[in-house]
Coordinates of C-alpha atoms in Angstrom, one line a residue:
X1 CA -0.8 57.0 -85.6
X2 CA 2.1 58.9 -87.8
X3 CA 5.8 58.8 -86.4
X4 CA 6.8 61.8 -85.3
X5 CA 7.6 64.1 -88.0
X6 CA 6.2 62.1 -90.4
X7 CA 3.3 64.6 -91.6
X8 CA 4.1 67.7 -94.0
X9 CA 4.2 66.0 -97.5
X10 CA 1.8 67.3 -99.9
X11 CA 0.6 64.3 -102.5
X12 CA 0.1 66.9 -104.8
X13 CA 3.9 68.2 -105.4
X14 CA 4.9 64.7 -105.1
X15 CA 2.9 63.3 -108.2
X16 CA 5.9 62.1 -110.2
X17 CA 7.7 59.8 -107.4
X18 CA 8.4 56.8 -108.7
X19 CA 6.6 53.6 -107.7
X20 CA 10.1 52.6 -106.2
X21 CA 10.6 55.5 -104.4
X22 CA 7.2 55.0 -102.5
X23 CA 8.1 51.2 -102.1
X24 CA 11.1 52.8 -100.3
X25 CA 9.1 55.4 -98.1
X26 CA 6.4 52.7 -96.6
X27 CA 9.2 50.8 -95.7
X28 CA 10.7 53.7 -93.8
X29 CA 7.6 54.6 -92.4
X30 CA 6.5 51.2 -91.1
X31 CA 9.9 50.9 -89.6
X32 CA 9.9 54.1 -87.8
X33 CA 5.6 52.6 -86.6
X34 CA 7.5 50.1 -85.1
X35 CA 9.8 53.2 -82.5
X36 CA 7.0 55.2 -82.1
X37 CA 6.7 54.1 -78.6
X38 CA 10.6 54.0 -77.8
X39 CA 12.4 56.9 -76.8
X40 CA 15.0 56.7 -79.6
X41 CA 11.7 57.7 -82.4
X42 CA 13.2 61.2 -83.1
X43 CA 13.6 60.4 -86.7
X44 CA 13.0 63.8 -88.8
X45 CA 12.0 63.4 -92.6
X46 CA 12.6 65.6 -95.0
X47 CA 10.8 66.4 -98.4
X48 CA 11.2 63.7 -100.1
X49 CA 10.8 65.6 -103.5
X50 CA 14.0 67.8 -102.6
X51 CA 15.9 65.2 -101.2
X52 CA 16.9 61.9 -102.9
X53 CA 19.1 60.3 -100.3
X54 CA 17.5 60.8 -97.3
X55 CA 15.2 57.9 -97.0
X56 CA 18.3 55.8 -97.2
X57 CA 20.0 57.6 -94.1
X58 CA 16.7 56.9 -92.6
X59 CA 16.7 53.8 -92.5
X60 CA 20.3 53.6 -91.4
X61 CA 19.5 55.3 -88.1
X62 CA 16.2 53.5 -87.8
X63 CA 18.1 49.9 -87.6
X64 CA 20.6 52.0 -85.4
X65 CA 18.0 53.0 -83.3
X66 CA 16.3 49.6 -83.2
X67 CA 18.9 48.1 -82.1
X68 CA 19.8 50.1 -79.3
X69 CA 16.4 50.2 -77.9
X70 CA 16.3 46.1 -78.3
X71 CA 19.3 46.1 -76.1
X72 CA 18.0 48.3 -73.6
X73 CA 14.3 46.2 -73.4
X74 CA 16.9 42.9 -73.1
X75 CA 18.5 45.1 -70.1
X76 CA 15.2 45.9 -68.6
X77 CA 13.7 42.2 -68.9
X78 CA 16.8 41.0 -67.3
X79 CA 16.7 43.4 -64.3
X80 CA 13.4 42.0 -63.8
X81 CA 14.1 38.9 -63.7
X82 CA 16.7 39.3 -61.1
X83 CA 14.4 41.2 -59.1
X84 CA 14.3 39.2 -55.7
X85 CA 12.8 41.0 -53.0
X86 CA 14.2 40.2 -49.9
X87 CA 13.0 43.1 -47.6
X88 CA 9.7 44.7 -47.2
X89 CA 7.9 47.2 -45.5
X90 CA 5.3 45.6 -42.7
X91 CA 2.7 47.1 -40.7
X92 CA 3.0 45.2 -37.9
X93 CA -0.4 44.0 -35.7
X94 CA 0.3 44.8 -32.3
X95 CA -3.7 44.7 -31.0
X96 CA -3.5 41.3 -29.3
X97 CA -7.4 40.9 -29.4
X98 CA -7.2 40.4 -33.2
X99 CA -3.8 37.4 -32.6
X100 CA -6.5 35.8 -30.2
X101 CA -9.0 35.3 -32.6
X102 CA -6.6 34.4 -35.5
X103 CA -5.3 31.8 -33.0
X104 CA -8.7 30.7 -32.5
X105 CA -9.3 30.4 -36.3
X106 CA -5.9 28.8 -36.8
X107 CA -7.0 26.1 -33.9
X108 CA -10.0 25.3 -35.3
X109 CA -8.4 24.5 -38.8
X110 CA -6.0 22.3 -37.3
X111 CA -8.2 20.2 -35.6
X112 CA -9.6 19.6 -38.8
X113 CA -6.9 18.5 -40.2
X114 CA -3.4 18.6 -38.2
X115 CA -1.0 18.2 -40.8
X116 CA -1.9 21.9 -41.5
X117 CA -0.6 23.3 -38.2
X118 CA 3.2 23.7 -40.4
X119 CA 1.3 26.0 -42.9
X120 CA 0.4 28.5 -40.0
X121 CA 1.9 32.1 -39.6
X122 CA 3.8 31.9 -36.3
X123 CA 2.9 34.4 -33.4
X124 CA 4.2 37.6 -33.2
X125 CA 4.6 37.8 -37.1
X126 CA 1.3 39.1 -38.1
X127 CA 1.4 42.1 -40.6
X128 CA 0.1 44.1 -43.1
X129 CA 2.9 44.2 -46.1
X130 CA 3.1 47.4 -47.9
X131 CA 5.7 47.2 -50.1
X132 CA 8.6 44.6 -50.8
X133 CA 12.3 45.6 -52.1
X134 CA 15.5 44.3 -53.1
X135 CA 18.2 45.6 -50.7
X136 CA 21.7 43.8 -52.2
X137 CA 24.2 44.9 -49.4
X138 CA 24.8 47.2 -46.5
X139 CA 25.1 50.5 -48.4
X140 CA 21.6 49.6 -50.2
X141 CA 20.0 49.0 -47.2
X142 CA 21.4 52.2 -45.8
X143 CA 19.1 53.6 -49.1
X144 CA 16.5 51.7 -48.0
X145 CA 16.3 53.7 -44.0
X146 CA 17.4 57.0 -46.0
X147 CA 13.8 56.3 -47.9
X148 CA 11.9 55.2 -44.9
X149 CA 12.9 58.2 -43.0
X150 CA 11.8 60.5 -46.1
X151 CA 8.5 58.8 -46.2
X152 CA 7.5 60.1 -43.0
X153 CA 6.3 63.4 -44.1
X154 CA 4.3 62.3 -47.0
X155 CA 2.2 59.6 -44.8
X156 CA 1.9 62.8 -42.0
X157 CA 0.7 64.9 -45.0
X158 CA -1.5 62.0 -46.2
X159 CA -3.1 61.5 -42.9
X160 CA -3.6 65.5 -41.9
X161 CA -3.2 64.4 -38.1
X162 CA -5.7 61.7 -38.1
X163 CA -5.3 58.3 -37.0
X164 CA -5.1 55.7 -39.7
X165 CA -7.6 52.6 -37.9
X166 CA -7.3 49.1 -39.7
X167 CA -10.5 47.3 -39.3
X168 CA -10.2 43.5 -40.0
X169 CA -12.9 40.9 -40.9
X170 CA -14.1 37.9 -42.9
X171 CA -11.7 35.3 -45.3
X172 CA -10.6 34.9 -47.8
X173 CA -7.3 33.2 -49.9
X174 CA -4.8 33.8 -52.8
X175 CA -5.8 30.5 -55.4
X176 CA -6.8 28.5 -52.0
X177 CA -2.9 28.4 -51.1
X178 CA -2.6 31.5 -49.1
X179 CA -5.2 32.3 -46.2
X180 CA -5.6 35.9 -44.9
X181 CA -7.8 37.6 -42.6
X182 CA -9.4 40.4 -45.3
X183 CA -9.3 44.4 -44.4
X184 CA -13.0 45.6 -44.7
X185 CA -13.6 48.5 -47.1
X186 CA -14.1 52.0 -46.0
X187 CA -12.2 55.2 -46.2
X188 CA -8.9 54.1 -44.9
X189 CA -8.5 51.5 -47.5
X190 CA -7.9 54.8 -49.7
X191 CA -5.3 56.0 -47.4
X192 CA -3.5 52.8 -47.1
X193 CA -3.2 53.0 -51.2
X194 CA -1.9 56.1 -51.0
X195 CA 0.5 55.4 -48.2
X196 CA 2.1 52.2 -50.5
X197 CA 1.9 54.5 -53.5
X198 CA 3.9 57.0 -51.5
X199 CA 6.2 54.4 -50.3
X200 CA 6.5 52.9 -53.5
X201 CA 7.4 56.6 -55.3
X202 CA 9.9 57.2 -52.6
X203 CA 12.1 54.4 -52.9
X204 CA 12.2 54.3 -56.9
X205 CA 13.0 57.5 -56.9
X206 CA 16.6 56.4 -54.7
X207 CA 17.1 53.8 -57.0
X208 CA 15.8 50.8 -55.4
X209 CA 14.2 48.3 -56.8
X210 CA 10.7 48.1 -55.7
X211 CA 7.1 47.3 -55.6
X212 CA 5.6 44.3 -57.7
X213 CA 3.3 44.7 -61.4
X214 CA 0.2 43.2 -59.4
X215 CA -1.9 45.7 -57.6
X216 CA -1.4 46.3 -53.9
X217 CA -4.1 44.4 -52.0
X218 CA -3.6 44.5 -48.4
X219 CA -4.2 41.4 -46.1
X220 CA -4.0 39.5 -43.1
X221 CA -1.8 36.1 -43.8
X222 CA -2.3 33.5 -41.3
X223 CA -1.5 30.6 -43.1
X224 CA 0.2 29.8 -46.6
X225 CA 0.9 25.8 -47.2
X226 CA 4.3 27.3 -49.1
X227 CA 5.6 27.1 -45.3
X228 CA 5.0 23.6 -45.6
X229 CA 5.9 22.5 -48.7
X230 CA 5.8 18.2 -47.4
X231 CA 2.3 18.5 -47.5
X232 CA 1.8 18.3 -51.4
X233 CA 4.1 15.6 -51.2
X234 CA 1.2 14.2 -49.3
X235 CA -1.6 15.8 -51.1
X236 CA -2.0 19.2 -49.9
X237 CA -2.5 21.4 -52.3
X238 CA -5.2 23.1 -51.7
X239 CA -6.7 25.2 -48.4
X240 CA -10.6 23.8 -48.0
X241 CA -12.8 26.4 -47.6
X242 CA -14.8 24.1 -45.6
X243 CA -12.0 24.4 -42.6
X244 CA -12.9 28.8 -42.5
X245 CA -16.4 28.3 -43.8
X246 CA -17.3 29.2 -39.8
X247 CA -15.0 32.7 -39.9
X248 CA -16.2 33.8 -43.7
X249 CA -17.8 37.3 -42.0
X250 CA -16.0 36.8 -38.5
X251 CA -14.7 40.6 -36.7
X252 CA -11.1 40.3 -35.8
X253 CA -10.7 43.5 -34.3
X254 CA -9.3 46.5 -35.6
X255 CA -5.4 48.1 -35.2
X256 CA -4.4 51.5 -35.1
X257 CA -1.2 51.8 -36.8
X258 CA 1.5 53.9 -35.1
X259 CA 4.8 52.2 -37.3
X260 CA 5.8 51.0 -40.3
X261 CA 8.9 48.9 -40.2
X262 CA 11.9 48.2 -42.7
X263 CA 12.1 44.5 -42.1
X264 CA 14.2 42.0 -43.5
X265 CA 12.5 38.5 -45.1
X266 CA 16.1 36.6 -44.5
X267 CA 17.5 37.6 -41.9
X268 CA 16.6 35.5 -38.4
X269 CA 13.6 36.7 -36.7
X270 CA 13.6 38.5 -33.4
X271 CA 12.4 36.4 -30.2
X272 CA 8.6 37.4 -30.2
X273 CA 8.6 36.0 -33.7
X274 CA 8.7 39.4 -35.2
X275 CA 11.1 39.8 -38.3
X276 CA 14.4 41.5 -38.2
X277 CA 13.8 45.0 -38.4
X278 CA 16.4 47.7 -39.7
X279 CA 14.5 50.9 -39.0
X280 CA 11.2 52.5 -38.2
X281 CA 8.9 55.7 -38.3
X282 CA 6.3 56.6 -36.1
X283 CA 3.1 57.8 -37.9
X284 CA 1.0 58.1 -34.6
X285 CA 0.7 57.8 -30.9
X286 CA -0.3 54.3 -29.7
X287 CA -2.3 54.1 -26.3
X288 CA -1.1 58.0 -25.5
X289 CA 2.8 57.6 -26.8
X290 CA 2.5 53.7 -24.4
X291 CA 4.8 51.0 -26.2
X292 CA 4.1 48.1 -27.3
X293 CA 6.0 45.1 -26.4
X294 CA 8.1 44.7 -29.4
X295 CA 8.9 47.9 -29.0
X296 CA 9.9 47.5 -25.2
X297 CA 11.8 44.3 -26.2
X298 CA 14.2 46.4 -28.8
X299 CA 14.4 49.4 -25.9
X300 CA 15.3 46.8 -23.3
X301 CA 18.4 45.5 -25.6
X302 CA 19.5 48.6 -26.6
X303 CA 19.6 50.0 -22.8
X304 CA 21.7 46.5 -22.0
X305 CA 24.0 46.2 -24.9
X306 CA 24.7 50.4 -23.0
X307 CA 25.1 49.1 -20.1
X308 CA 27.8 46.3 -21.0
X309 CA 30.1 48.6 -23.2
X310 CA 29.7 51.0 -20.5
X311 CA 31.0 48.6 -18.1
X312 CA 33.8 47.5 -20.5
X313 CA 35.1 51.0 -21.2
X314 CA 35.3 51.4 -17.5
X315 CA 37.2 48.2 -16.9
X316 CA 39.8 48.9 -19.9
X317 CA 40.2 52.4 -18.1
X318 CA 40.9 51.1 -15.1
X319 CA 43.4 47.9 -16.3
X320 CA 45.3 50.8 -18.3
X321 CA 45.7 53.0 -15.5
X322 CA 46.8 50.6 -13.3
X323 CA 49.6 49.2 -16.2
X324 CA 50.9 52.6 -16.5
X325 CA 54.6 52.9 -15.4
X326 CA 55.2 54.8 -11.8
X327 CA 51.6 54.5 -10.6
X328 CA 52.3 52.1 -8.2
X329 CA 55.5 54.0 -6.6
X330 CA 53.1 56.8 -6.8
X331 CA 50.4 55.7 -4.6
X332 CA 53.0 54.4 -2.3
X333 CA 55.1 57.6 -1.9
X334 CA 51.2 59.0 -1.2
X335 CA 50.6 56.6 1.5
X336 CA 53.8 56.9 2.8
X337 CA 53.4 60.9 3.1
X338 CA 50.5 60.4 4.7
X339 CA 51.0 57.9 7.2
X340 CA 54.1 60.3 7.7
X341 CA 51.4 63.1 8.7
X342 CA 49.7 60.9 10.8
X343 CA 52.9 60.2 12.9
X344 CA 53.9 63.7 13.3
X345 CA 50.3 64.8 14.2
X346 CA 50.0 62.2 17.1
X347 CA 53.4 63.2 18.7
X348 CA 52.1 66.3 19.1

């Protein structure tokens, strides 16, 4: 491939360049080979049989450009490297016919072996992960719902008013240290991809650092022996497809998904073992618009934590209007008035 600009020079008019003066130009143009692909390659070239100097100032810009463009690949490898996601977006599994038979399958791993029952995903935190992010503080994560909320539109648009159904079955693992319950293929596995390539668009676009290089594969954990990590101490290191070997084609059930969640991977998980969640959309109606009970638990709290500033805005009302000066003299004057009244009106 020739560098940009690099085309134009006619062998013919340049038959008396000296052999040093083409040493010189492959030099140039192997240098500027080496830019093609960076966005600093603008190098022009003149006629080198007009112009004597000019693969001098050439090469000047090209080290200059070099440079620069190693500093900015030294800035981009180190922004990766500090990439930590530590919030993700989760599709969470609310159909509580597909946690029954993942509790069944976890059960009948750990009475294989029960040293495995650490390595299990909890109940109430099963979920489909469609994109993890790196959130640094509060104003970020304010980015983060600002993004959620603009997805919204581009899943409706994706989906044209249909329901997006998750079907679930057979096995499988991540290098025999992750198990997941597999999503079976079919045309929603395309909309999924396109929902996590919206996702992942939208939040880029803000600013915010995510998605990962692999490719997005969705899955069902239910157990990863990370959560345990004693049990390579005692010689655990692997997941033996011997303990799933009964569930390799088993139907789990399938989930209608009616939310996607901004949840946070830190943070402390919410009482149904569901992770902290910062915000949500609603991409469908569940069961005719019915919640589910995550859903009631956060509605419940809210319409407490209501009720108790309520109550203390009343009481701070009340303590200052009884601490303000006079009042007292005031509602004694009133009583006095009208036991006054009450006199006159019984004498006559």
């Amino acid at each position: 491939m020739d560098p940009p600009g690099a085309g134009g020079i006619n062998s013919s008019e340049c038959e008396n360049v000296s052999r040093e003066k083409e040493t010189s130009e492959e030099f140039e143009a192997n240098a500027m080979d080496s830019l093609i692909d960076m966005p600093f390659a603008t190098i022009d070239i003149e006629d080198d049989c007009g112009i004597t100097d000019v693969p001098h100032k050439n090469l000047e810009r090209s080290k200059e450009n070099e440079r620069i463009s190693k500093n900015q690949i030294k800035k981009r490898k180190k922004k990766q490297k500090d990439y930590q996601p530590n919030y993700f977006l989760s599709i969470p599994i609310t159909n509580k016919e597909i946690t029954r038979r993942i509790k069944i399958l976890q059960n009948a791993i750990i009475q294989q072996d029960k040293q495995l029952a650490k390595a299990m995903t909890s109940d109430g935190s099963f979920h489909i992960t469609l994109l993890v992010i790196q959130l640094l503080n509060e104003d970020e994560v304010n980015m983060g719902i600002g993004a959620l909320l603009e997805l919204k539109p581009f899943i409706e648009e994706i989906l044209q008013g249909k329901q997006l159904i998750l079907p679930f079955q057979g096995i499988d693992t991540f290098g025999n240290q992750v198990g997941f319950v597999k999503l079976a293929e079919g045309e929603h596995m395309n909309s999924l991809l396109e929902i996590a390539e919206a996702a992942k668009r939208t939040f880029q676009e803000k600013g915010i650092l995510a998605g990962e290089n692999r490719s997005f594969k969705p899955h069902l954990t239910f157990m990863k022996l990370s959560k345990a990590p004693r049990l390579r101490k005692k010689g655990v290191k692997k997941i033996d497809p011997e303990f799933y070997e009964k569930f390799i084609s088993h139907i789990f059930g399938e989930e209608m998904v009616h939310r996607i969640d901004l949840c946070s991977m830190l943070k402390k998980k919410q009482s149904n073992g569901y992770y902290h969640c910062e915000s949500s959309i609603v991409i469908g109606d569940k069961n005719g618009g019915e919640p589910d009970d995550a859903e009631l638990v956060r509605l419940s709290k809210r319409l407490v934590e209501n009720a108790v500033l309520k109550a203390v805005q009343q009481y701070l009302e009340e303590t200052q209007n009884k601490s303000k000066p006079g009042d007292g003299s005031s509602v004694k004057t009133q009583e006095a008035d009208r036991n006054g009244t009450d006199s006159d009106n019984n004498r006559k």
